[in-house]
């Protein structure tokens, strides 16, 4: 369904002629609808842990008033829920920061190999927790792209974190760094591969949408917000790059970050 905004301006003086301009409003409406959906989703995601915290406060002040053991248990749950809210707010702020500066500053040169090493170090505790072994398959030479190091750090961190969280049953993650040419463009390609449960094909086109999860319960227990991959996609688009996803159920997934060489 299309809708138009129409303006009429007279041609000359008393000619009885008008120029009508039809402006297509469907795109503006679609964006308005997406924004409203986004706010509704974000509010719902924040309200769920808030409702749980508020319920436990009532219980602690009421029926569990004299039960220190139950109180300790409820406080633990409340702490988890506040963690969830704060992760969600961090991700929402990241998205809004990206939207407030839709164009990348003229880029710094970013060394993808160095950035990847820094991401791996930052996730060493998570890898130890999940018992994940990491294998590097890095090509020779330098891997330089133009862009924002903090943003590219976040891209690689989100992907490696997902591989550890969702692919933990596979026991290992392979991080690959290579150069390739695609459509005449020379690219740096960083691939994060896990050997976990994989993602059913029908979900793959949608997992970079905001708040989309293949399995809400697993995402929750793995401390997910449903925003990680949408942030990844956003950042890559502004770097002139892209994300390709391959996955096979029961075998694992691979997420490849393609960035044009500086
Ligand atoms: P979340 O915060 O829930 O992790 P993401 O946007 O990072 O959100 O990912 C969206 C969904 O895609 C996840 O909830 C999960 O269902 C699925 N997913 C992401 N990475 C993987 C992976 N490596 N293996 C299996 N499923 C994955």
PDB file of C-alpha atoms and ligand atoms in Angstrom:
ATOM      1  CA  UNK A   1       0.000   0.000   0.000  1.00  0.00           C
ATOM      2  CA  UNK A   2       1.503   3.353  -1.016  1.00  0.00           C
ATOM      3  CA  UNK A   3       0.651   6.783   0.296  1.00  0.00           C
ATOM      4  CA  UNK A   4       1.596  10.157  -1.122  1.00  0.00           C
ATOM      5  CA  UNK A   5       1.980  13.662   0.194  1.00  0.00           C
ATOM      6  CA  UNK A   6       0.695  16.058  -2.479  1.00  0.00           C
ATOM      7  CA  UNK A   7       1.516  19.763  -2.887  1.00  0.00           C
ATOM      8  CA  UNK A   8      -0.020  22.045  -5.526  1.00  0.00           C
ATOM      9  CA  UNK A   9       1.684  25.242  -6.729  1.00  0.00           C
ATOM     10  CA  UNK A  10       0.142  27.608  -9.259  1.00  0.00           C
ATOM     11  CA  UNK A  11       1.959  28.101 -12.565  1.00  0.00           C
ATOM     12  CA  UNK A  12       2.395  31.792 -13.429  1.00  0.00           C
ATOM     13  CA  UNK A  13      -0.329  34.306 -12.693  1.00  0.00           C
ATOM     14  CA  UNK A  14      -4.003  33.424 -13.166  1.00  0.00           C
ATOM     15  CA  UNK A  15      -3.208  30.720 -15.645  1.00  0.00           C
ATOM     16  CA  UNK A  16      -5.437  28.237 -13.859  1.00  0.00           C
ATOM     17  CA  UNK A  17      -2.593  25.762 -14.127  1.00  0.00           C
ATOM     18  CA  UNK A  18      -1.010  23.985 -11.217  1.00  0.00           C
ATOM     19  CA  UNK A  19       1.974  21.774 -10.738  1.00  0.00           C
ATOM     20  CA  UNK A  20       1.198  18.837  -8.496  1.00  0.00           C
ATOM     21  CA  UNK A  21       4.077  17.185  -6.656  1.00  0.00           C
ATOM     22  CA  UNK A  22       3.450  13.682  -5.288  1.00  0.00           C
ATOM     23  CA  UNK A  23       5.892  12.637  -2.626  1.00  0.00           C
ATOM     24  CA  UNK A  24       5.977   8.953  -1.809  1.00  0.00           C
ATOM     25  CA  UNK A  25       5.466   8.544   1.964  1.00  0.00           C
ATOM     26  CA  UNK A  26       5.609   4.771   2.170  1.00  0.00           C
ATOM     27  CA  UNK A  27       9.304   4.735   3.057  1.00  0.00           C
ATOM     28  CA  UNK A  28       8.841   7.351   5.798  1.00  0.00           C
ATOM     29  CA  UNK A  29       5.912   5.323   7.180  1.00  0.00           C
ATOM     30  CA  UNK A  30       7.949   2.141   7.121  1.00  0.00           C
ATOM     31  CA  UNK A  31      10.733   3.837   9.098  1.00  0.00           C
ATOM     32  CA  UNK A  32       8.200   5.229  11.597  1.00  0.00           C
ATOM     33  CA  UNK A  33       6.765   1.758  12.050  1.00  0.00           C
ATOM     34  CA  UNK A  34      10.221   0.240  12.547  1.00  0.00           C
ATOM     35  CA  UNK A  35      11.057   2.870  15.138  1.00  0.00           C
ATOM     36  CA  UNK A  36       7.789   2.236  17.014  1.00  0.00           C
ATOM     37  CA  UNK A  37       8.431  -1.539  16.934  1.00  0.00           C
ATOM     38  CA  UNK A  38      11.940  -0.975  18.204  1.00  0.00           C
ATOM     39  CA  UNK A  39      10.772   1.133  21.144  1.00  0.00           C
ATOM     40  CA  UNK A  40       8.079  -1.427  21.986  1.00  0.00           C
ATOM     41  CA  UNK A  41      10.626  -4.264  21.889  1.00  0.00           C
ATOM     42  CA  UNK A  42      13.209  -2.384  23.939  1.00  0.00           C
ATOM     43  CA  UNK A  43      10.612  -1.457  26.557  1.00  0.00           C
ATOM     44  CA  UNK A  44       9.411  -5.027  26.770  1.00  0.00           C
ATOM     45  CA  UNK A  45      12.972  -6.330  27.153  1.00  0.00           C
ATOM     46  CA  UNK A  46      13.600  -3.888  30.006  1.00  0.00           C
ATOM     47  CA  UNK A  47      10.265  -4.431  31.644  1.00  0.00           C
ATOM     48  CA  UNK A  48      10.657  -8.205  31.989  1.00  0.00           C
ATOM     49  CA  UNK A  49      13.662  -8.099  34.356  1.00  0.00           C
ATOM     50  CA  UNK A  50      12.213  -5.068  36.118  1.00  0.00           C
ATOM     51  CA  UNK A  51       8.974  -6.948  36.851  1.00  0.00           C
ATOM     52  CA  UNK A  52      10.982  -9.857  38.210  1.00  0.00           C
ATOM     53  CA  UNK A  53      13.075  -7.580  40.477  1.00  0.00           C
ATOM     54  CA  UNK A  54       9.998  -5.835  41.742  1.00  0.00           C
ATOM     55  CA  UNK A  55       8.311  -9.185  42.501  1.00  0.00           C
ATOM     56  CA  UNK A  56      11.312 -10.381  44.508  1.00  0.00           C
ATOM     57  CA  UNK A  57      11.463  -7.134  46.490  1.00  0.00           C
ATOM     58  CA  UNK A  58       7.854  -7.657  47.492  1.00  0.00           C
ATOM     59  CA  UNK A  59       8.596 -11.213  48.557  1.00  0.00           C
ATOM     60  CA  UNK A  60      11.663 -10.173  50.570  1.00  0.00           C
ATOM     61  CA  UNK A  61       9.684  -7.482  52.334  1.00  0.00           C
ATOM     62  CA  UNK A  62       6.689  -9.784  52.806  1.00  0.00           C
ATOM     63  CA  UNK A  63       6.563 -13.589  53.074  1.00  0.00           C
ATOM     64  CA  UNK A  64      10.366 -14.053  53.125  1.00  0.00           C
ATOM     65  CA  UNK A  65      10.940 -11.302  55.691  1.00  0.00           C
ATOM     66  CA  UNK A  66      12.370 -13.706  58.250  1.00  0.00           C
ATOM     67  CA  UNK A  67      14.005 -16.187  55.920  1.00  0.00           C
ATOM     68  CA  UNK A  68      17.639 -15.163  55.273  1.00  0.00           C
ATOM     69  CA  UNK A  69      18.311 -18.190  53.057  1.00  0.00           C
ATOM     70  CA  UNK A  70      15.425 -17.390  50.702  1.00  0.00           C
ATOM     71  CA  UNK A  71      16.438 -13.726  50.779  1.00  0.00           C
ATOM     72  CA  UNK A  72      19.996 -14.548  49.672  1.00  0.00           C
ATOM     73  CA  UNK A  73      18.628 -16.668  46.849  1.00  0.00           C
ATOM     74  CA  UNK A  74      16.278 -13.894  45.669  1.00  0.00           C
ATOM     75  CA  UNK A  75      19.004 -11.265  45.903  1.00  0.00           C
ATOM     76  CA  UNK A  76      21.165 -13.440  43.649  1.00  0.00           C
ATOM     77  CA  UNK A  77      18.392 -13.545  41.054  1.00  0.00           C
ATOM     78  CA  UNK A  78      17.882  -9.800  41.344  1.00  0.00           C
ATOM     79  CA  UNK A  79      21.570  -9.249  40.736  1.00  0.00           C
ATOM     80  CA  UNK A  80      21.377 -11.351  37.568  1.00  0.00           C
ATOM     81  CA  UNK A  81      18.391  -9.362  36.359  1.00  0.00           C
ATOM     82  CA  UNK A  82      20.105  -6.019  36.943  1.00  0.00           C
ATOM     83  CA  UNK A  83      23.061  -7.377  34.952  1.00  0.00           C
ATOM     84  CA  UNK A  84      20.697  -8.177  32.126  1.00  0.00           C
ATOM     85  CA  UNK A  85      19.209  -4.699  32.188  1.00  0.00           C
ATOM     86  CA  UNK A  86      22.584  -3.064  32.178  1.00  0.00           C
ATOM     87  CA  UNK A  87      23.798  -5.166  29.207  1.00  0.00           C
ATOM     88  CA  UNK A  88      20.680  -4.192  27.331  1.00  0.00           C
ATOM     89  CA  UNK A  89      21.194  -0.506  28.075  1.00  0.00           C
ATOM     90  CA  UNK A  90      24.843  -0.745  26.939  1.00  0.00           C
ATOM     91  CA  UNK A  91      23.746  -2.264  23.636  1.00  0.00           C
ATOM     92  CA  UNK A  92      20.958   0.283  23.181  1.00  0.00           C
ATOM     93  CA  UNK A  93      23.464   3.075  23.779  1.00  0.00           C
ATOM     94  CA  UNK A  94      25.863   1.554  21.250  1.00  0.00           C
ATOM     95  CA  UNK A  95      23.103   1.482  18.661  1.00  0.00           C
ATOM     96  CA  UNK A  96      22.021   5.024  19.362  1.00  0.00           C
ATOM     97  CA  UNK A  97      25.623   6.283  19.210  1.00  0.00           C
ATOM     98  CA  UNK A  98      25.965   4.617  15.810  1.00  0.00           C
ATOM     99  CA  UNK A  99      22.775   6.244  14.625  1.00  0.00           C
ATOM    100  CA  UNK A 100      23.748   9.673  15.871  1.00  0.00           C
ATOM    101  CA  UNK A 101      26.889   9.670  13.753  1.00  0.00           C
ATOM    102  CA  UNK A 102      25.685   7.791  10.695  1.00  0.00           C
ATOM    103  CA  UNK A 103      28.859   8.503   8.731  1.00  0.00           C
ATOM    104  CA  UNK A 104      32.233   7.293   9.712  1.00  0.00           C
ATOM    105  CA  UNK A 105      34.878   9.911  10.412  1.00  0.00           C
ATOM    106  CA  UNK A 106      37.628   9.835   7.784  1.00  0.00           C
ATOM    107  CA  UNK A 107      39.126   6.599   8.890  1.00  0.00           C
ATOM    108  CA  UNK A 108      42.167   5.759  10.886  1.00  0.00           C
ATOM    109  CA  UNK A 109      44.149   2.830   9.580  1.00  0.00           C
ATOM    110  CA  UNK A 110      43.159  -0.215  11.607  1.00  0.00           C
ATOM    111  CA  UNK A 111      45.374  -3.263  11.910  1.00  0.00           C
ATOM    112  CA  UNK A 112      42.853  -6.126  11.917  1.00  0.00           C
ATOM    113  CA  UNK A 113      45.400  -8.693  13.139  1.00  0.00           C
ATOM    114  CA  UNK A 114      46.319  -6.571  16.141  1.00  0.00           C
ATOM    115  CA  UNK A 115      42.625  -5.823  16.850  1.00  0.00           C
ATOM    116  CA  UNK A 116      41.767  -9.515  16.675  1.00  0.00           C
ATOM    117  CA  UNK A 117      44.577 -10.363  19.100  1.00  0.00           C
ATOM    118  CA  UNK A 118      43.245  -7.729  21.513  1.00  0.00           C
ATOM    119  CA  UNK A 119      39.731  -9.206  21.224  1.00  0.00           C
ATOM    120  CA  UNK A 120      41.078 -12.701  21.902  1.00  0.00           C
ATOM    121  CA  UNK A 121      42.869 -11.441  25.040  1.00  0.00           C
ATOM    122  CA  UNK A 122      39.723  -9.702  26.259  1.00  0.00           C
ATOM    123  CA  UNK A 123      37.772 -12.953  25.914  1.00  0.00           C
ATOM    124  CA  UNK A 124      40.326 -15.253  27.537  1.00  0.00           C
ATOM    125  CA  UNK A 125      38.247 -15.470  30.758  1.00  0.00           C
ATOM    126  CA  UNK A 126      35.070 -16.388  28.801  1.00  0.00           C
ATOM    127  CA  UNK A 127      36.993 -19.022  26.845  1.00  0.00           C
ATOM    128  CA  UNK A 128      38.327 -20.470  30.069  1.00  0.00           C
ATOM    129  CA  UNK A 129      34.788 -20.504  31.544  1.00  0.00           C
ATOM    130  CA  UNK A 130      33.274 -22.199  28.521  1.00  0.00           C
ATOM    131  CA  UNK A 131      36.251 -24.524  28.083  1.00  0.00           C
ATOM    132  CA  UNK A 132      36.743 -23.322  24.521  1.00  0.00           C
ATOM    133  CA  UNK A 133      40.033 -23.931  22.713  1.00  0.00           C
ATOM    134  CA  UNK A 134      41.069 -21.331  20.181  1.00  0.00           C
ATOM    135  CA  UNK A 135      42.896 -22.004  16.943  1.00  0.00           C
ATOM    136  CA  UNK A 136      44.425 -19.246  14.853  1.00  0.00           C
ATOM    137  CA  UNK A 137      44.808 -19.520  11.100  1.00  0.00           C
ATOM    138  CA  UNK A 138      46.337 -16.180  10.270  1.00  0.00           C
ATOM    139  CA  UNK A 139      47.801 -15.411   6.852  1.00  0.00           C
ATOM    140  CA  UNK A 140      51.203 -13.775   6.455  1.00  0.00           C
ATOM    141  CA  UNK A 141      51.699 -10.044   6.194  1.00  0.00           C
ATOM    142  CA  UNK A 142      49.632  -7.106   7.282  1.00  0.00           C
ATOM    143  CA  UNK A 143      45.865  -6.738   7.326  1.00  0.00           C
ATOM    144  CA  UNK A 144      45.116  -3.042   7.222  1.00  0.00           C
ATOM    145  CA  UNK A 145      41.716  -1.482   6.668  1.00  0.00           C
ATOM    146  CA  UNK A 146      40.409   2.020   7.045  1.00  0.00           C
ATOM    147  CA  UNK A 147      37.895   2.715   9.816  1.00  0.00           C
ATOM    148  CA  UNK A 148      37.289   3.022  13.522  1.00  0.00           C
ATOM    149  CA  UNK A 149      39.258   0.580  15.684  1.00  0.00           C
ATOM    150  CA  UNK A 150      36.805   0.644  18.609  1.00  0.00           C
ATOM    151  CA  UNK A 151      33.916  -0.216  16.328  1.00  0.00           C
ATOM    152  CA  UNK A 152      35.797  -3.023  14.583  1.00  0.00           C
ATOM    153  CA  UNK A 153      36.891  -4.324  17.985  1.00  0.00           C
ATOM    154  CA  UNK A 154      33.222  -4.520  18.943  1.00  0.00           C
ATOM    155  CA  UNK A 155      32.344  -6.413  15.739  1.00  0.00           C
ATOM    156  CA  UNK A 156      35.004  -9.069  16.305  1.00  0.00           C
ATOM    157  CA  UNK A 157      34.257  -9.267  20.006  1.00  0.00           C
ATOM    158  CA  UNK A 158      30.523  -9.848  19.461  1.00  0.00           C
ATOM    159  CA  UNK A 159      31.228 -12.624  16.959  1.00  0.00           C
ATOM    160  CA  UNK A 160      33.858 -14.377  19.045  1.00  0.00           C
ATOM    161  CA  UNK A 161      31.675 -14.091  22.131  1.00  0.00           C
ATOM    162  CA  UNK A 162      28.743 -15.656  20.268  1.00  0.00           C
ATOM    163  CA  UNK A 163      30.971 -18.489  19.048  1.00  0.00           C
ATOM    164  CA  UNK A 164      31.986 -19.219  22.658  1.00  0.00           C
ATOM    165  CA  UNK A 165      28.453 -18.886  24.042  1.00  0.00           C
ATOM    166  CA  UNK A 166      26.405 -20.670  21.409  1.00  0.00           C
ATOM    167  CA  UNK A 167      29.085 -22.961  20.017  1.00  0.00           C
ATOM    168  CA  UNK A 168      30.491 -24.189  23.307  1.00  0.00           C
ATOM    169  CA  UNK A 169      29.346 -27.770  22.736  1.00  0.00           C
ATOM    170  CA  UNK A 170      31.816 -27.869  19.813  1.00  0.00           C
ATOM    171  CA  UNK A 171      34.705 -27.267  22.203  1.00  0.00           C
ATOM    172  CA  UNK A 172      36.785 -25.140  19.848  1.00  0.00           C
ATOM    173  CA  UNK A 173      36.674 -22.037  17.769  1.00  0.00           C
ATOM    174  CA  UNK A 174      38.779 -21.287  14.718  1.00  0.00           C
ATOM    175  CA  UNK A 175      39.718 -17.705  13.930  1.00  0.00           C
ATOM    176  CA  UNK A 176      40.903 -17.162  10.394  1.00  0.00           C
ATOM    177  CA  UNK A 177      42.420 -14.115   8.780  1.00  0.00           C
ATOM    178  CA  UNK A 178      43.035 -13.900   5.055  1.00  0.00           C
ATOM    179  CA  UNK A 179      42.902 -11.649   2.016  1.00  0.00           C
ATOM    180  CA  UNK A 180      40.491 -12.153  -0.847  1.00  0.00           C
ATOM    181  CA  UNK A 181      39.161 -10.410  -3.932  1.00  0.00           C
ATOM    182  CA  UNK A 182      35.427 -10.117  -4.364  1.00  0.00           C
ATOM    183  CA  UNK A 183      33.806  -8.282  -7.278  1.00  0.00           C
ATOM    184  CA  UNK A 184      37.164  -6.635  -8.035  1.00  0.00           C
ATOM    185  CA  UNK A 185      37.486  -5.339  -4.442  1.00  0.00           C
ATOM    186  CA  UNK A 186      40.481  -6.422  -2.363  1.00  0.00           C
ATOM    187  CA  UNK A 187      39.289  -7.407   1.083  1.00  0.00           C
ATOM    188  CA  UNK A 188      40.488  -8.490   4.479  1.00  0.00           C
ATOM    189  CA  UNK A 189      38.340 -11.414   5.613  1.00  0.00           C
ATOM    190  CA  UNK A 190      38.188 -12.403   9.292  1.00  0.00           C
ATOM    191  CA  UNK A 191      36.219 -15.601   9.876  1.00  0.00           C
ATOM    192  CA  UNK A 192      35.069 -16.932  13.240  1.00  0.00           C
ATOM    193  CA  UNK A 193      34.045 -20.535  13.081  1.00  0.00           C
ATOM    194  CA  UNK A 194      32.465 -22.708  15.743  1.00  0.00           C
ATOM    195  CA  UNK A 195      31.426 -26.368  15.814  1.00  0.00           C
ATOM    196  CA  UNK A 196      28.306 -25.953  17.919  1.00  0.00           C
ATOM    197  CA  UNK A 197      24.642 -26.653  17.122  1.00  0.00           C
ATOM    198  CA  UNK A 198      24.486 -24.394  14.060  1.00  0.00           C
ATOM    199  CA  UNK A 199      21.553 -22.237  12.969  1.00  0.00           C
ATOM    200  CA  UNK A 200      18.599 -23.573  10.940  1.00  0.00           C
ATOM    201  CA  UNK A 201      18.666 -22.049   7.417  1.00  0.00           C
ATOM    202  CA  UNK A 202      15.324 -20.278   7.765  1.00  0.00           C
ATOM    203  CA  UNK A 203      16.651 -18.157  10.648  1.00  0.00           C
ATOM    204  CA  UNK A 204      19.879 -17.042   8.987  1.00  0.00           C
ATOM    205  CA  UNK A 205      18.457 -14.140   6.937  1.00  0.00           C
ATOM    206  CA  UNK A 206      16.870 -12.731  10.098  1.00  0.00           C
ATOM    207  CA  UNK A 207      19.469 -13.105  12.854  1.00  0.00           C
ATOM    208  CA  UNK A 208      20.996  -9.676  12.235  1.00  0.00           C
ATOM    209  CA  UNK A 209      17.623  -8.023  12.937  1.00  0.00           C
ATOM    210  CA  UNK A 210      17.286  -6.221  16.245  1.00  0.00           C
ATOM    211  CA  UNK A 211      16.058  -8.471  19.056  1.00  0.00           C
ATOM    212  CA  UNK A 212      15.878 -11.513  16.799  1.00  0.00           C
ATOM    213  CA  UNK A 213      16.908 -14.718  18.539  1.00  0.00           C
ATOM    214  CA  UNK A 214      16.727 -18.251  17.274  1.00  0.00           C
ATOM    215  CA  UNK A 215      15.921 -19.448  20.770  1.00  0.00           C
ATOM    216  CA  UNK A 216      14.956 -16.822  23.329  1.00  0.00           C
ATOM    217  CA  UNK A 217      15.638 -19.058  26.323  1.00  0.00           C
ATOM    218  CA  UNK A 218      19.160 -19.984  25.184  1.00  0.00           C
ATOM    219  CA  UNK A 219      19.897 -16.341  24.421  1.00  0.00           C
ATOM    220  CA  UNK A 220      18.765 -15.395  27.954  1.00  0.00           C
ATOM    221  CA  UNK A 221      20.803 -18.042  29.718  1.00  0.00           C
ATOM    222  CA  UNK A 222      23.803 -17.013  27.591  1.00  0.00           C
ATOM    223  CA  UNK A 223      23.343 -13.370  28.657  1.00  0.00           C
ATOM    224  CA  UNK A 224      22.218 -12.261  25.210  1.00  0.00           C
ATOM    225  CA  UNK A 225      20.301  -9.120  24.366  1.00  0.00           C
ATOM    226  CA  UNK A 226      19.375  -9.947  20.762  1.00  0.00           C
ATOM    227  CA  UNK A 227      21.178  -6.792  19.634  1.00  0.00           C
ATOM    228  CA  UNK A 228      24.737  -8.044  19.115  1.00  0.00           C
ATOM    229  CA  UNK A 229      24.509  -9.016  15.453  1.00  0.00           C
ATOM    230  CA  UNK A 230      22.459  -5.961  14.506  1.00  0.00           C
ATOM    231  CA  UNK A 231      25.282  -3.818  15.922  1.00  0.00           C
ATOM    232  CA  UNK A 232      27.792  -5.889  13.929  1.00  0.00           C
ATOM    233  CA  UNK A 233      25.852  -5.375  10.711  1.00  0.00           C
ATOM    234  CA  UNK A 234      25.433  -1.657  11.345  1.00  0.00           C
ATOM    235  CA  UNK A 235      29.158  -1.112  11.915  1.00  0.00           C
ATOM    236  CA  UNK A 236      30.196  -3.180   8.903  1.00  0.00           C
ATOM    237  CA  UNK A 237      27.832  -1.325   6.594  1.00  0.00           C
ATOM    238  CA  UNK A 238      29.349   2.011   7.553  1.00  0.00           C
ATOM    239  CA  UNK A 239      32.796   0.598   6.884  1.00  0.00           C
ATOM    240  CA  UNK A 240      31.793  -0.441   3.375  1.00  0.00           C
ATOM    241  CA  UNK A 241      32.077  -4.041   4.537  1.00  0.00           C
ATOM    242  CA  UNK A 242      29.688  -6.935   5.027  1.00  0.00           C
ATOM    243  CA  UNK A 243      28.994 -10.053   7.071  1.00  0.00           C
ATOM    244  CA  UNK A 244      28.487 -13.471   5.520  1.00  0.00           C
ATOM    245  CA  UNK A 245      27.000 -16.278   7.562  1.00  0.00           C
ATOM    246  CA  UNK A 246      27.264 -19.988   6.854  1.00  0.00           C
ATOM    247  CA  UNK A 247      25.806 -22.568   9.125  1.00  0.00           C
ATOM    248  CA  UNK A 248      24.812 -26.187   9.153  1.00  0.00           C
ATOM    249  CA  UNK A 249      22.651 -27.684  11.871  1.00  0.00           C
ATOM    250  CA  UNK A 250      24.653 -30.107  13.972  1.00  0.00           C
ATOM    251  CA  UNK A 251      27.959 -29.006  12.446  1.00  0.00           C
ATOM    252  CA  UNK A 252      28.501 -25.382  13.405  1.00  0.00           C
ATOM    253  CA  UNK A 253      28.513 -21.853  12.101  1.00  0.00           C
ATOM    254  CA  UNK A 254      30.924 -19.441  10.522  1.00  0.00           C
ATOM    255  CA  UNK A 255      30.645 -15.684  10.498  1.00  0.00           C
ATOM    256  CA  UNK A 256      32.926 -13.883   8.037  1.00  0.00           C
ATOM    257  CA  UNK A 257      33.687 -10.183   8.259  1.00  0.00           C
ATOM    258  CA  UNK A 258      34.677  -8.662   4.896  1.00  0.00           C
ATOM    259  CA  UNK A 259      36.367  -5.254   4.897  1.00  0.00           C
ATOM    260  CA  UNK A 260      37.848  -3.402   1.946  1.00  0.00           C
ATOM    261  CA  UNK A 261      41.657  -3.142   2.203  1.00  0.00           C
ATOM    262  CA  UNK A 262      42.884   0.369   3.077  1.00  0.00           C
TER     263      UNK A 262
HETATM  264  P1  LIG B   1      22.252 -12.372  21.479  1.00  0.00           P
HETATM  265  O1  LIG B   1      22.467 -11.171  22.305  1.00  0.00           O
HETATM  266  O2  LIG B   1      20.956 -13.077  21.760  1.00  0.00           O
HETATM  267  O3  LIG B   1      23.431 -13.264  21.459  1.00  0.00           O
HETATM  268  P2  LIG B   1      22.886 -11.736  18.703  1.00  0.00           P
HETATM  269  O4  LIG B   1      22.322 -10.647  17.859  1.00  0.00           O
HETATM  270  O5  LIG B   1      24.345 -11.700  18.988  1.00  0.00           O
HETATM  271  O6  LIG B   1      22.015 -11.742  20.019  1.00  0.00           O
HETATM  272  O7  LIG B   1      22.540 -13.113  18.006  1.00  0.00           O
HETATM  273  C1  LIG B   1      21.205 -13.375  17.591  1.00  0.00           C
HETATM  274  C2  LIG B   1      20.869 -14.846  17.731  1.00  0.00           C
HETATM  275  O8  LIG B   1      21.595 -15.590  16.748  1.00  0.00           O
HETATM  276  C3  LIG B   1      21.253 -15.455  19.063  1.00  0.00           C
HETATM  277  O9  LIG B   1      20.238 -15.279  20.016  1.00  0.00           O
HETATM  278  C4  LIG B   1      21.442 -16.918  18.702  1.00  0.00           C
HETATM  279  O10 LIG B   1      20.163 -17.550  18.709  1.00  0.00           O
HETATM  280  C5  LIG B   1      21.914 -16.875  17.265  1.00  0.00           C
HETATM  281  N1  LIG B   1      23.398 -17.040  17.140  1.00  0.00           N
HETATM  282  C6  LIG B   1      24.330 -16.070  17.059  1.00  0.00           C
HETATM  283  N2  LIG B   1      25.570 -16.589  16.942  1.00  0.00           N
HETATM  284  C7  LIG B   1      25.433 -17.927  16.941  1.00  0.00           C
HETATM  285  C8  LIG B   1      26.349 -19.040  16.825  1.00  0.00           C
HETATM  286  N3  LIG B   1      27.675 -18.859  16.726  1.00  0.00           N
HETATM  287  N4  LIG B   1      25.806 -20.304  16.853  1.00  0.00           N
HETATM  288  C9  LIG B   1      24.472 -20.499  16.971  1.00  0.00           C
HETATM  289  N5  LIG B   1      23.568 -19.497  17.076  1.00  0.00           N
HETATM  290  C10 LIG B   1      24.025 -18.236  17.061  1.00  0.00           C
END
